[in-house]
mmCIF file of C-alpha atoms and ligand atoms in Angstrom:
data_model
loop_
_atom_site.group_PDB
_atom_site.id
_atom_site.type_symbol
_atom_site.label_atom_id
_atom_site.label_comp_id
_atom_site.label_asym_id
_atom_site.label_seq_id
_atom_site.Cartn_x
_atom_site.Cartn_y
_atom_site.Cartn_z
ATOM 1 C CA UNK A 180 2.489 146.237 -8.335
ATOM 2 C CA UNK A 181 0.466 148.218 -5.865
ATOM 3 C CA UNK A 182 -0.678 147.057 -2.494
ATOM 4 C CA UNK A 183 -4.463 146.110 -2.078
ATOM 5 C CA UNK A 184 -5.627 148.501 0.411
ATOM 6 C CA UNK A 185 -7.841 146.615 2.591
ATOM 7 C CA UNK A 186 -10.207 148.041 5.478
ATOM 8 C CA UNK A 187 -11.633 145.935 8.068
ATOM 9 C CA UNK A 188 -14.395 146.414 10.185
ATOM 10 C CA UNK A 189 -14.983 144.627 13.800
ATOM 11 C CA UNK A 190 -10.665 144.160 14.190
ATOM 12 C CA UNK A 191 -10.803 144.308 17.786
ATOM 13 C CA UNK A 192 -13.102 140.748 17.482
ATOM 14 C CA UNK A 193 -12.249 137.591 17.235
ATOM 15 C CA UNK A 194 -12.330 136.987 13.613
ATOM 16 C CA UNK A 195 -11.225 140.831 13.156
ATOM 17 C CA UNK A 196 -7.935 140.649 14.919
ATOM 18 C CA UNK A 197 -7.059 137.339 13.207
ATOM 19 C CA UNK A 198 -7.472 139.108 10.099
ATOM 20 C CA UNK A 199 -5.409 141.915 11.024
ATOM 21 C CA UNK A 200 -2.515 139.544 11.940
ATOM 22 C CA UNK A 201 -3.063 137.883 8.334
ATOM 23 C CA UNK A 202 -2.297 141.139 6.311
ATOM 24 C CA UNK A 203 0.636 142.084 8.800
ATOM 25 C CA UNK A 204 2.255 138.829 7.481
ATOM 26 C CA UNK A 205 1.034 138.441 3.334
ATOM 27 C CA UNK A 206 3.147 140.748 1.224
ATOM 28 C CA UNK A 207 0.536 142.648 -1.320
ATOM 29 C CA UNK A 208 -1.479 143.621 1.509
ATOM 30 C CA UNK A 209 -1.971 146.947 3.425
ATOM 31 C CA UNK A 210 -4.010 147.677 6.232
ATOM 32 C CA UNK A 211 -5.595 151.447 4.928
ATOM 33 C CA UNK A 212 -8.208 151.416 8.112
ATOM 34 C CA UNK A 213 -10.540 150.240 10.194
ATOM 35 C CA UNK A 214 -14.114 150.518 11.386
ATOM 36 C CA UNK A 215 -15.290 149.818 14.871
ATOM 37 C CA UNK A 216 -17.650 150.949 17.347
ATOM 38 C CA UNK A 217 -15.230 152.429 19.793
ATOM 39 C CA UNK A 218 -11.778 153.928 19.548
ATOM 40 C CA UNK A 219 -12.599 156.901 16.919
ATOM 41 C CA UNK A 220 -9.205 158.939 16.147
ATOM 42 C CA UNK A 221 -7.026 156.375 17.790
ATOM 43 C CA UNK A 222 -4.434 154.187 15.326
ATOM 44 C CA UNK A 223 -4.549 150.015 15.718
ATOM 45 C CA UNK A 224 -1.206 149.886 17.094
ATOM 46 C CA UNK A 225 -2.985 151.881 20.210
ATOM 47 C CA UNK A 226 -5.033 149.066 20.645
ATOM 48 C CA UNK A 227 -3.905 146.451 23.086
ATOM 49 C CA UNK A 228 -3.432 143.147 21.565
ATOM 50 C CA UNK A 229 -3.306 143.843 17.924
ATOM 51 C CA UNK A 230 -0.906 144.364 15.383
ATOM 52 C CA UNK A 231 1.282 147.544 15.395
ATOM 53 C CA UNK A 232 -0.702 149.059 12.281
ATOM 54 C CA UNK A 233 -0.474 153.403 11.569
ATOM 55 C CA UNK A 234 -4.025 152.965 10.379
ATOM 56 C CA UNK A 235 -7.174 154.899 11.898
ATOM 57 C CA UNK A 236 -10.010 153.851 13.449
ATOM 58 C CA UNK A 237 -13.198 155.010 12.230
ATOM 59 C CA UNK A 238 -16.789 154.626 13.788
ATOM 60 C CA UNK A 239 -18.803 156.033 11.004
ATOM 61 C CA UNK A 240 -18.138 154.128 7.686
ATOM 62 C CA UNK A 241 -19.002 156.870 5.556
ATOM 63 C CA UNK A 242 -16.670 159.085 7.161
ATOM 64 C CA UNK A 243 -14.425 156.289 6.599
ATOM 65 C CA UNK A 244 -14.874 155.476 2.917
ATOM 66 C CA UNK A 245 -14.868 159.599 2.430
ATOM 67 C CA UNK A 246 -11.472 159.588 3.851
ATOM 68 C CA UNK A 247 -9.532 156.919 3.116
ATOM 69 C CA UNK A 248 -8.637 155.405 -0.282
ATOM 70 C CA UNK A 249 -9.125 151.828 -0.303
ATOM 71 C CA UNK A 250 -9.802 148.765 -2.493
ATOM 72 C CA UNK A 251 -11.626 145.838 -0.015
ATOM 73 C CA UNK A 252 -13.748 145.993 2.792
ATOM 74 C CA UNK A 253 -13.351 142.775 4.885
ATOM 75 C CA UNK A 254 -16.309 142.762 7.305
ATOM 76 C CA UNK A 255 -16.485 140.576 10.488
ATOM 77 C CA UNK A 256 -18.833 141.850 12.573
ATOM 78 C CA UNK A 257 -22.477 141.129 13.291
ATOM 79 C CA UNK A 258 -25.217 141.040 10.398
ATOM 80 C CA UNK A 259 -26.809 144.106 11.111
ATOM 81 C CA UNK A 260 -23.954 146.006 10.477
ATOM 82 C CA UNK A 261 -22.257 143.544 8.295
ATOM 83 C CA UNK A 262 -24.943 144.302 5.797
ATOM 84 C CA UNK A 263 -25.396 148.361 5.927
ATOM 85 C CA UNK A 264 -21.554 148.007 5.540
ATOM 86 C CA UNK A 265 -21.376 145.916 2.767
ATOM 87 C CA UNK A 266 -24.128 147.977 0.898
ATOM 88 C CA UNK A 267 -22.244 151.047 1.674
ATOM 89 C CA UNK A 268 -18.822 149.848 0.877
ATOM 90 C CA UNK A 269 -20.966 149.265 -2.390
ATOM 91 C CA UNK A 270 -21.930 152.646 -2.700
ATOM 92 C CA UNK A 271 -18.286 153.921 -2.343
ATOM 93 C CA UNK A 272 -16.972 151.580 -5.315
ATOM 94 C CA UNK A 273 -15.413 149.355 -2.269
ATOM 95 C CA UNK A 274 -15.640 145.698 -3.535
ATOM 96 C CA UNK A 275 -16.575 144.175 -0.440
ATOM 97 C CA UNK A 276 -15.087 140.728 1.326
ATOM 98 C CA UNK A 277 -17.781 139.399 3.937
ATOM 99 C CA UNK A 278 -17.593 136.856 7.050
ATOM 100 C CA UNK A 279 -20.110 137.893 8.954
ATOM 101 C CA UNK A 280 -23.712 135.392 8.986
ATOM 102 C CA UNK A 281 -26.861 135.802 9.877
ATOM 103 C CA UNK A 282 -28.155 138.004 6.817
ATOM 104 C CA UNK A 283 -31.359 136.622 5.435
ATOM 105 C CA UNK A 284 -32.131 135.455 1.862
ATOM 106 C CA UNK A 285 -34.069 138.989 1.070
ATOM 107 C CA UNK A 286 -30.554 141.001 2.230
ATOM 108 C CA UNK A 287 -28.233 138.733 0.060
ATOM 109 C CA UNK A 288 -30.695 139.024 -2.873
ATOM 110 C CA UNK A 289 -30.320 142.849 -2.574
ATOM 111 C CA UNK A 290 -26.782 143.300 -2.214
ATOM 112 C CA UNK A 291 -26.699 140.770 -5.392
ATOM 113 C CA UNK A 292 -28.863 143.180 -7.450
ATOM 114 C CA UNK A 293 -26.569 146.341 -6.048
ATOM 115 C CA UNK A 294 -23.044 144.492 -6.885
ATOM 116 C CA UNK A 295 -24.773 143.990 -10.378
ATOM 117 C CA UNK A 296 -25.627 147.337 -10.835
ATOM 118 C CA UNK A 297 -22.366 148.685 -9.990
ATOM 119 C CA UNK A 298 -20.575 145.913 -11.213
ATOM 120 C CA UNK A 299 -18.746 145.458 -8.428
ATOM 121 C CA UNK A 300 -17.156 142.070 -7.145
ATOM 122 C CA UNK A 301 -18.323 141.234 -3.475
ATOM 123 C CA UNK A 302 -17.612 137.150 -2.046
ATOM 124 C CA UNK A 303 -19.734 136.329 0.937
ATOM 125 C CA UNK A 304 -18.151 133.520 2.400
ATOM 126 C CA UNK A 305 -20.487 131.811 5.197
ATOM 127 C CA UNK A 306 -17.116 129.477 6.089
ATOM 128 C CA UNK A 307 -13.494 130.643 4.641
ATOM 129 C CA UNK A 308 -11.847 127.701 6.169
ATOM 130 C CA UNK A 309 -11.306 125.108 3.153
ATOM 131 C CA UNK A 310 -12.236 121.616 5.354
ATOM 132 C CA UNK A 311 -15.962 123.133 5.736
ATOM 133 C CA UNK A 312 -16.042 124.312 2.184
ATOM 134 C CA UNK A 313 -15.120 120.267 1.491
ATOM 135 C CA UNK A 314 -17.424 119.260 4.019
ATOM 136 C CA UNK A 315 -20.580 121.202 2.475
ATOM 137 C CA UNK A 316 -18.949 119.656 -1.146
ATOM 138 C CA UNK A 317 -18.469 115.993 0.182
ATOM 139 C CA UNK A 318 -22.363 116.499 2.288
ATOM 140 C CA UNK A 319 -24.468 117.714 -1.601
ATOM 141 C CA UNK A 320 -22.561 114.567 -3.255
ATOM 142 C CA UNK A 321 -23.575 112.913 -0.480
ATOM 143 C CA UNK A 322 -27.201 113.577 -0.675
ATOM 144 C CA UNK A 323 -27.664 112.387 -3.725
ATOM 145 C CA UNK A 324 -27.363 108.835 -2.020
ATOM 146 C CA UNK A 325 -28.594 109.325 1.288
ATOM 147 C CA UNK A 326 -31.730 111.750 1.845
ATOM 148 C CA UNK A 327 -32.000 111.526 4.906
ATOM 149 C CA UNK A 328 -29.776 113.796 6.826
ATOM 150 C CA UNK A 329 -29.428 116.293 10.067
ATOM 151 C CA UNK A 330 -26.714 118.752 10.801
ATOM 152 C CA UNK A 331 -25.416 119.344 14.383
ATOM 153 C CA UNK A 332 -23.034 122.499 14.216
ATOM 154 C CA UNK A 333 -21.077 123.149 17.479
ATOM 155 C CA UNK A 334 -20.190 127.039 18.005
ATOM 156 C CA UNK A 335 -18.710 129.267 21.273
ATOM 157 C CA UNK A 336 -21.283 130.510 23.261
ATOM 158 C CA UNK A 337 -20.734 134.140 21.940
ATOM 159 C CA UNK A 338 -22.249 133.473 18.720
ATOM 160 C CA UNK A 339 -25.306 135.363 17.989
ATOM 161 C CA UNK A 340 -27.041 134.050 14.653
ATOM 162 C CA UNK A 341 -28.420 130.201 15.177
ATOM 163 C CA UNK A 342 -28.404 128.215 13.014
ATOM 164 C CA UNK A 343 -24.821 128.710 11.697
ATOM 165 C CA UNK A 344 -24.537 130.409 8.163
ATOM 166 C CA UNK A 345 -22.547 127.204 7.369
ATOM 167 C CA UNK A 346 -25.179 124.932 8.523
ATOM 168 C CA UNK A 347 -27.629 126.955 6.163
ATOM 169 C CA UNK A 348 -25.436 126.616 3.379
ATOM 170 C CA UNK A 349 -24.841 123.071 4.020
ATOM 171 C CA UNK A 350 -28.723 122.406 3.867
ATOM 172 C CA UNK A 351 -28.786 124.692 0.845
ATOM 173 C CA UNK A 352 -26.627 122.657 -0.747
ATOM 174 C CA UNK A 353 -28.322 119.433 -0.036
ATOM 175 C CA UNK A 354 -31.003 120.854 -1.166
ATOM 176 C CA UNK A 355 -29.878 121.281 -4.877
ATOM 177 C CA UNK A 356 -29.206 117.834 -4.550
ATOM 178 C CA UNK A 357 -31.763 115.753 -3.364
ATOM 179 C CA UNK A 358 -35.750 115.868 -3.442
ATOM 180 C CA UNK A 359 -37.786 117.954 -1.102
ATOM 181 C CA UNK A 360 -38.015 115.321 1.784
ATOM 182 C CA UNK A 361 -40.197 115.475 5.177
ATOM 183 C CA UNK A 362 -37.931 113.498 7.279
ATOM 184 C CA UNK A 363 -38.970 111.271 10.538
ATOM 185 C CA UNK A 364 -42.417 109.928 11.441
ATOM 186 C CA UNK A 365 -45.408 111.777 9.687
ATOM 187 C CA UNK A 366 -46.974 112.084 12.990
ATOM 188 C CA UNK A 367 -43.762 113.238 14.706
ATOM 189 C CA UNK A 368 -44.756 115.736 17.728
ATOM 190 C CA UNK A 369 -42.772 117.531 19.777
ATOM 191 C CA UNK A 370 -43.480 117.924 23.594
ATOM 192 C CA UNK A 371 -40.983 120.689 24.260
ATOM 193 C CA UNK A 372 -40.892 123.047 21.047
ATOM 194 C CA UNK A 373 -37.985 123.337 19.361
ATOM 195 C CA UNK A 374 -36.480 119.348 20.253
ATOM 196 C CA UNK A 375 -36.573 118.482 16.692
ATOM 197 C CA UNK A 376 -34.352 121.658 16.132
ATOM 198 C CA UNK A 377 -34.792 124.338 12.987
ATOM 199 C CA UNK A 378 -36.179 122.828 9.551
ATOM 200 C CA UNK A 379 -34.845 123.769 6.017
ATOM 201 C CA UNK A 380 -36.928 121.774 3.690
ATOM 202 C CA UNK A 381 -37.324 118.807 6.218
ATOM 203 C CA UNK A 382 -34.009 118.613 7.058
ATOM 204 C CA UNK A 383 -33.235 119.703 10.544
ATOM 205 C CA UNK A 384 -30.268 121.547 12.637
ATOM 206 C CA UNK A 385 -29.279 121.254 15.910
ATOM 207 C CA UNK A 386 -27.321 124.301 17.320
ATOM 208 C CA UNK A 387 -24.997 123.400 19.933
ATOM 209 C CA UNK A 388 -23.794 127.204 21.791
ATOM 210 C CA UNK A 389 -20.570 126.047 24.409
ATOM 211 C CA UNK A 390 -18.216 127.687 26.166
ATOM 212 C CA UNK A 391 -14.414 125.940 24.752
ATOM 213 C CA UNK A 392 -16.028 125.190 21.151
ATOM 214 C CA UNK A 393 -14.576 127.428 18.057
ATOM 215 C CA UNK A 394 -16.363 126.079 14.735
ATOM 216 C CA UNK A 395 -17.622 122.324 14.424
ATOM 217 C CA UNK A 396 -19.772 120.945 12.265
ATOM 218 C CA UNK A 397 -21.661 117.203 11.746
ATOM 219 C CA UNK A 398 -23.835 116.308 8.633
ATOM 220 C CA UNK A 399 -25.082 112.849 9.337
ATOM 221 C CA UNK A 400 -26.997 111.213 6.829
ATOM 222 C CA UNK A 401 -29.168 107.653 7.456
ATOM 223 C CA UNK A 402 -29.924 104.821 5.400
ATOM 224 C CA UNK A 403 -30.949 100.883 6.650
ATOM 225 C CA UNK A 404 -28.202 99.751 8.237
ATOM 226 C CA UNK A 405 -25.600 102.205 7.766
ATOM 227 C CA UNK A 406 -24.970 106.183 8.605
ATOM 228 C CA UNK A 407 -22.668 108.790 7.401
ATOM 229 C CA UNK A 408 -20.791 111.527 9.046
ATOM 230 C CA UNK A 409 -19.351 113.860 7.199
ATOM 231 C CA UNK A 410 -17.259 116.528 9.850
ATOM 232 C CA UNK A 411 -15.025 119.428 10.091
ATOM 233 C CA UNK A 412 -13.402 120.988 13.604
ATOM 234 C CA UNK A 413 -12.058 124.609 13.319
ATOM 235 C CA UNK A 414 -9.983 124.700 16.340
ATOM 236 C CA UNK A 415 -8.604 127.701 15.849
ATOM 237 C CA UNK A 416 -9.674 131.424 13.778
ATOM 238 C CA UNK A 417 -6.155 131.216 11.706
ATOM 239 C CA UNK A 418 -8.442 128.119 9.847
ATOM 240 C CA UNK A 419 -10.338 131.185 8.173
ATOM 241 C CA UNK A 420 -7.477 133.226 7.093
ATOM 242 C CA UNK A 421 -6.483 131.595 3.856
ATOM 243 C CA UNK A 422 -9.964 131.236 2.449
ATOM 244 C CA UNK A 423 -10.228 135.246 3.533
ATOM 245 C CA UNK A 424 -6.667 135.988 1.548
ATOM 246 C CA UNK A 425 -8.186 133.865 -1.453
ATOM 247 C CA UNK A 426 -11.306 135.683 -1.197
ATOM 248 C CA UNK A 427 -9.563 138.952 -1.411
ATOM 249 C CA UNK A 428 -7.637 137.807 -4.645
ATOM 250 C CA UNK A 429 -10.468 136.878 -6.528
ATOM 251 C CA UNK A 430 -12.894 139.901 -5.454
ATOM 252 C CA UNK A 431 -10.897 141.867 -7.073
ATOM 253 C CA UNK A 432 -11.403 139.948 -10.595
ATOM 254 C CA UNK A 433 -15.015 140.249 -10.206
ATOM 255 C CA UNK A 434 -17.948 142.170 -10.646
ATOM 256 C CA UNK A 435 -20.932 140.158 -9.261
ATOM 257 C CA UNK A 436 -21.893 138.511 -5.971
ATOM 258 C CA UNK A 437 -20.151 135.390 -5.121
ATOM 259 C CA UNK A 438 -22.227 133.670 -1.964
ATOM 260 C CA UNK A 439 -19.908 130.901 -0.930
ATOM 261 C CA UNK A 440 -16.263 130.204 -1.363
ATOM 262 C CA UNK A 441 -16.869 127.069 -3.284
ATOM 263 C CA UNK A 442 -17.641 129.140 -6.342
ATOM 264 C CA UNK A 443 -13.731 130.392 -6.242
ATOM 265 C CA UNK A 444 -12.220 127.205 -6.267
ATOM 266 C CA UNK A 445 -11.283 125.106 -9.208
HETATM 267 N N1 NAI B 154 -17.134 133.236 7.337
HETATM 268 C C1 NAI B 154 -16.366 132.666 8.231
HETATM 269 O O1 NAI B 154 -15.506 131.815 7.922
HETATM 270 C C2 NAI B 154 -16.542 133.036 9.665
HETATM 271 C C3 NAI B 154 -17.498 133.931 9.993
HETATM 272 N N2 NAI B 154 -17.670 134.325 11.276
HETATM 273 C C4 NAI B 154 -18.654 135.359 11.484
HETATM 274 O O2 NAI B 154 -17.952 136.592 11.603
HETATM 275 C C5 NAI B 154 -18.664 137.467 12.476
HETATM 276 C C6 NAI B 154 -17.726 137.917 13.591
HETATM 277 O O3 NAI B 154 -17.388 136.807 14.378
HETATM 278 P P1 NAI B 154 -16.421 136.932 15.642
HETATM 279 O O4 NAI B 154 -15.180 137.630 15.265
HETATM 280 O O5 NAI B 154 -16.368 135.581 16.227
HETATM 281 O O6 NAI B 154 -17.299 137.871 16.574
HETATM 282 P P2 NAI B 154 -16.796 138.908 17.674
HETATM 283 O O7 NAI B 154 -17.993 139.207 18.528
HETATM 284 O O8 NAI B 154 -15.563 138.415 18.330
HETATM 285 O O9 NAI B 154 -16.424 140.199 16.825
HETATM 286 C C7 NAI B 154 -17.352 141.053 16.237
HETATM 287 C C8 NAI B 154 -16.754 142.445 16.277
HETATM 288 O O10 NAI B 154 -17.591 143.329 15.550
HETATM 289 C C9 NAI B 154 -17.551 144.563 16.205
HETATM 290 N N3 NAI B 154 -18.677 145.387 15.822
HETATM 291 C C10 NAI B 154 -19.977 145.266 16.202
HETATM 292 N N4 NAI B 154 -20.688 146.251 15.641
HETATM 293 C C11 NAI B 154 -19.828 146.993 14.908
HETATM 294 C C12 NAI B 154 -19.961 148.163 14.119
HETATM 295 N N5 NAI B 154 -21.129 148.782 13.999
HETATM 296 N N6 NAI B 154 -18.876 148.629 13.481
HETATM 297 C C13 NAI B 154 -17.707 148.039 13.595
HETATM 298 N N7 NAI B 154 -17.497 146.931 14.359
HETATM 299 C C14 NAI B 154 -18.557 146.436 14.998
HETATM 300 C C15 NAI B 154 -17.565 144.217 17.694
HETATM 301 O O11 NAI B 154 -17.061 145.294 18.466
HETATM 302 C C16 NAI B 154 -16.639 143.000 17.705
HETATM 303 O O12 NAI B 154 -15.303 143.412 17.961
HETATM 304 C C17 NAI B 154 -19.881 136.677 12.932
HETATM 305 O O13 NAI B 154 -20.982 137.005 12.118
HETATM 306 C C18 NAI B 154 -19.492 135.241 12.713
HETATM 307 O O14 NAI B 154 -20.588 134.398 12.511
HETATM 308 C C19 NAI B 154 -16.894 133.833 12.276
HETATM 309 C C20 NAI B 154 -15.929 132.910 12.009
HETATM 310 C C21 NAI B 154 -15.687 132.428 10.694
HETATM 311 O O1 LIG B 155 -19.431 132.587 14.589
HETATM 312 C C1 LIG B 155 -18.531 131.779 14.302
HETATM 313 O O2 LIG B 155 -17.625 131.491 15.068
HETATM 314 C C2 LIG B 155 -18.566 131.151 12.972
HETATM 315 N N1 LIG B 155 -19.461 131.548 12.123
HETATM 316 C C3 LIG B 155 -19.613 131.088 10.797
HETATM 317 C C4 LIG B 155 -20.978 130.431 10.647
HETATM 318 O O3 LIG B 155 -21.969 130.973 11.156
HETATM 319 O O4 LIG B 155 -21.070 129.405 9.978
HETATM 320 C C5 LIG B 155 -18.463 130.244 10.321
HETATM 321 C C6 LIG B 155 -17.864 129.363 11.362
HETATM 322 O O5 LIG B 155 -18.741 128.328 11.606
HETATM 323 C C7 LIG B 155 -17.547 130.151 12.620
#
C-alpha cells in the first residue's frame, strides 16, 4: 500500500515538531512538506531540532499545494491561519487534519458546508489526547445529574485563544445534556469584571495562563453536600500524537466534517 503523504503546517512549534517526530516513527506515513512562516527553500532536516526529513518548506500554501502531491494537511498553528489553511487545503482536494483552536462557530460552520460540497473528509479535533476526549465524555454523562458545573482549564502561558477549545467543547457538551441553567445567585455582581470568568449558557470558565503548565483541565460539578471533579493533565505534547495518527486514519474514510475526536471512536 502507498504511504499517506502528509503536510504539516507550524512544524517548527510545539505541537508541530511533536508531530513531525510521530510520522518519523509510524510506518504508512510520509512527511511530503511543510508550511511555515520562515525558512522558504530550506528542507526540515536544516532545521535545528527536528527530524532529519528531505521535505521543503513552504511559506505560501498555495505554492505549496501547487507543488507538492499530498493526501493530509495536519495544521497546528494559530486560528487565523489554521482556518485559511484548512479552507485552502479544501480547495486543493487536501482532506484536512486540524489542532489548532480558537476558530469561532461561524468559521467551523463554513468549512462544514465546503467539506460537504467537495466531499471531502476534514476532523477538527479541539483535544487529540484520549483522557480529555474521556473527560468531556465522563463531564456530558455527568451533567445529566449534576447541573451545576464550572470548568477551570490550566494552559502554558504561550497560548493565545482563552477559553481553551477543549473547555468550549466540554461546555458544548454539557450543554446537549442538561437544561439551559443560570448558575449562582440571581443577583450575582461582579466588582472586578471578568471574576466570574467567560459564560457558555450559564456555565462559566476560568482560564488559568502559567508558565510550567502543558494542558490541564477541571470540570467540577455541585450538588448539596457533595462535588465532582472530573480531570485530565497532559504533561507532555506526545499525549496528542495518537489521537492525531487516529485522526489521520479515519480522515481519509470520510467526506464530511468531523468536529471532535469523540465522533471517531467506537
Ligand atoms: N487539538 C489538540 O489536541 C491540541 C491543539 N493545540 C493547538 O494547536 C495550535 C498550536 O499549538 P502550539 O504548537 O502549542 O503552538 P506554537 O506557538 O508552539 O506553534 C505554532 C506554530 O505555528 C506557526 N505558524 C504561525 N503562523 C503560521 C503560518 N502562517 N504558516 C505556518 N506556520 C505558522 C508558528 O511559527 C509556530 O511555530 C494552537 O492553536 C493550540 O491551541 C495544542 C495542543 C493540543
Ligand atoms: O494550546 C494548547 O496547548 C492546547 N490547546 C488545545 C485547547 O485549546 O484545548 C488542546 C490542549 O488543551 C492544549
Amino acid at each position: 500500500m502507498n504511504n499517506v503523504r502528509v503536510i504539516v503546517a507550524g512544524p517548527r512549534g510545539k505541537m508541530g515538531s511533536e508531530a513531525l517526530r510521530m510520522i518519523e516513527k509510524e510506518e504508512g506515513l510520509e512527511l511530503a512538506a511543510c508550511i511555515d512562516r520562515k525558512h522558504n527553500g530550506e528542507q526540515v532536516k536544516d532545521l535545528k531540532g527536528l527530524p532529519a526529513f528531505d521535505a521543503f518548506i513552504y511559506e505560501d500554501i498555495e505554492e505549496c499545494f501547487q507543488a507538492v502531491e499530498a493526501d493530509i494537511l495536519v495544521d497546528l498553528t494559530t486560528p487565523a491561519f489554521g482556518y485559511k489553511h484548512t479552507k485552502t487545503a479544501l480547495e486543493y482536494g487536501i482532506r484536512p487534519v486540524v489542532g489548532t483552536t480558537g476558530f469561532t462557530t461561524a468559521q467551523l460552520e463554513e468549512l462544514t458546508d465546503l467539506a460537504e460540497e467537495k466531499e471531502l473528509g476534514v476532523v477538527i479535533a479541539p483535544n487529540f489526547a484520549l483522557g480529555a476526549v474521556l473527560m468531556m465524555q465522563f463531564s456530558k454523562w455527568a451533567a445529566k445529574y449534576f447541573p451545576d458545573v464550572e470548568i477551570i482549564e490550566r494552559h502554558h502561558d504561550n497560548k493565545l485563544d482563552a477559553p481553551s477549545g477543549t473547555a468550549v467543547k466540554t461546555a458544548q457538551l454539557i450543554q446537549e445534556a442538561r437544561e439551559s441553567k443560570q448558575q449562582g445567585h440571581p443577583q450575582e455582581k461582579e466588582t472586578i469584571e471578568g471574576a466570574r470568568g467567560a459564560d457558555i449558557d450559564g456555565m462559566k470558565i476560568h482560564s488559568v495562563r502559567l508558565p510550567g503548565l502543558v494542558a490541564h483541565q477541571e470540570v467540577v460539578f455541585g450538588s448539596s453536600g457533595q462535588n465532582l471533579t472530573i480531570k485530565h493533565d497532559s504533561f507532555h505534547r506526545e499525549s496528542f500524537m495518537s489521537g492525531v495518527k487516529l485522526a489521520i486514519d479515519h480522515v481519509q474514510k470520510l467526506d464530511v466534517l468531523v468536529y471532535g475526536l469523540e465522533n471517531l471512536l467506537d
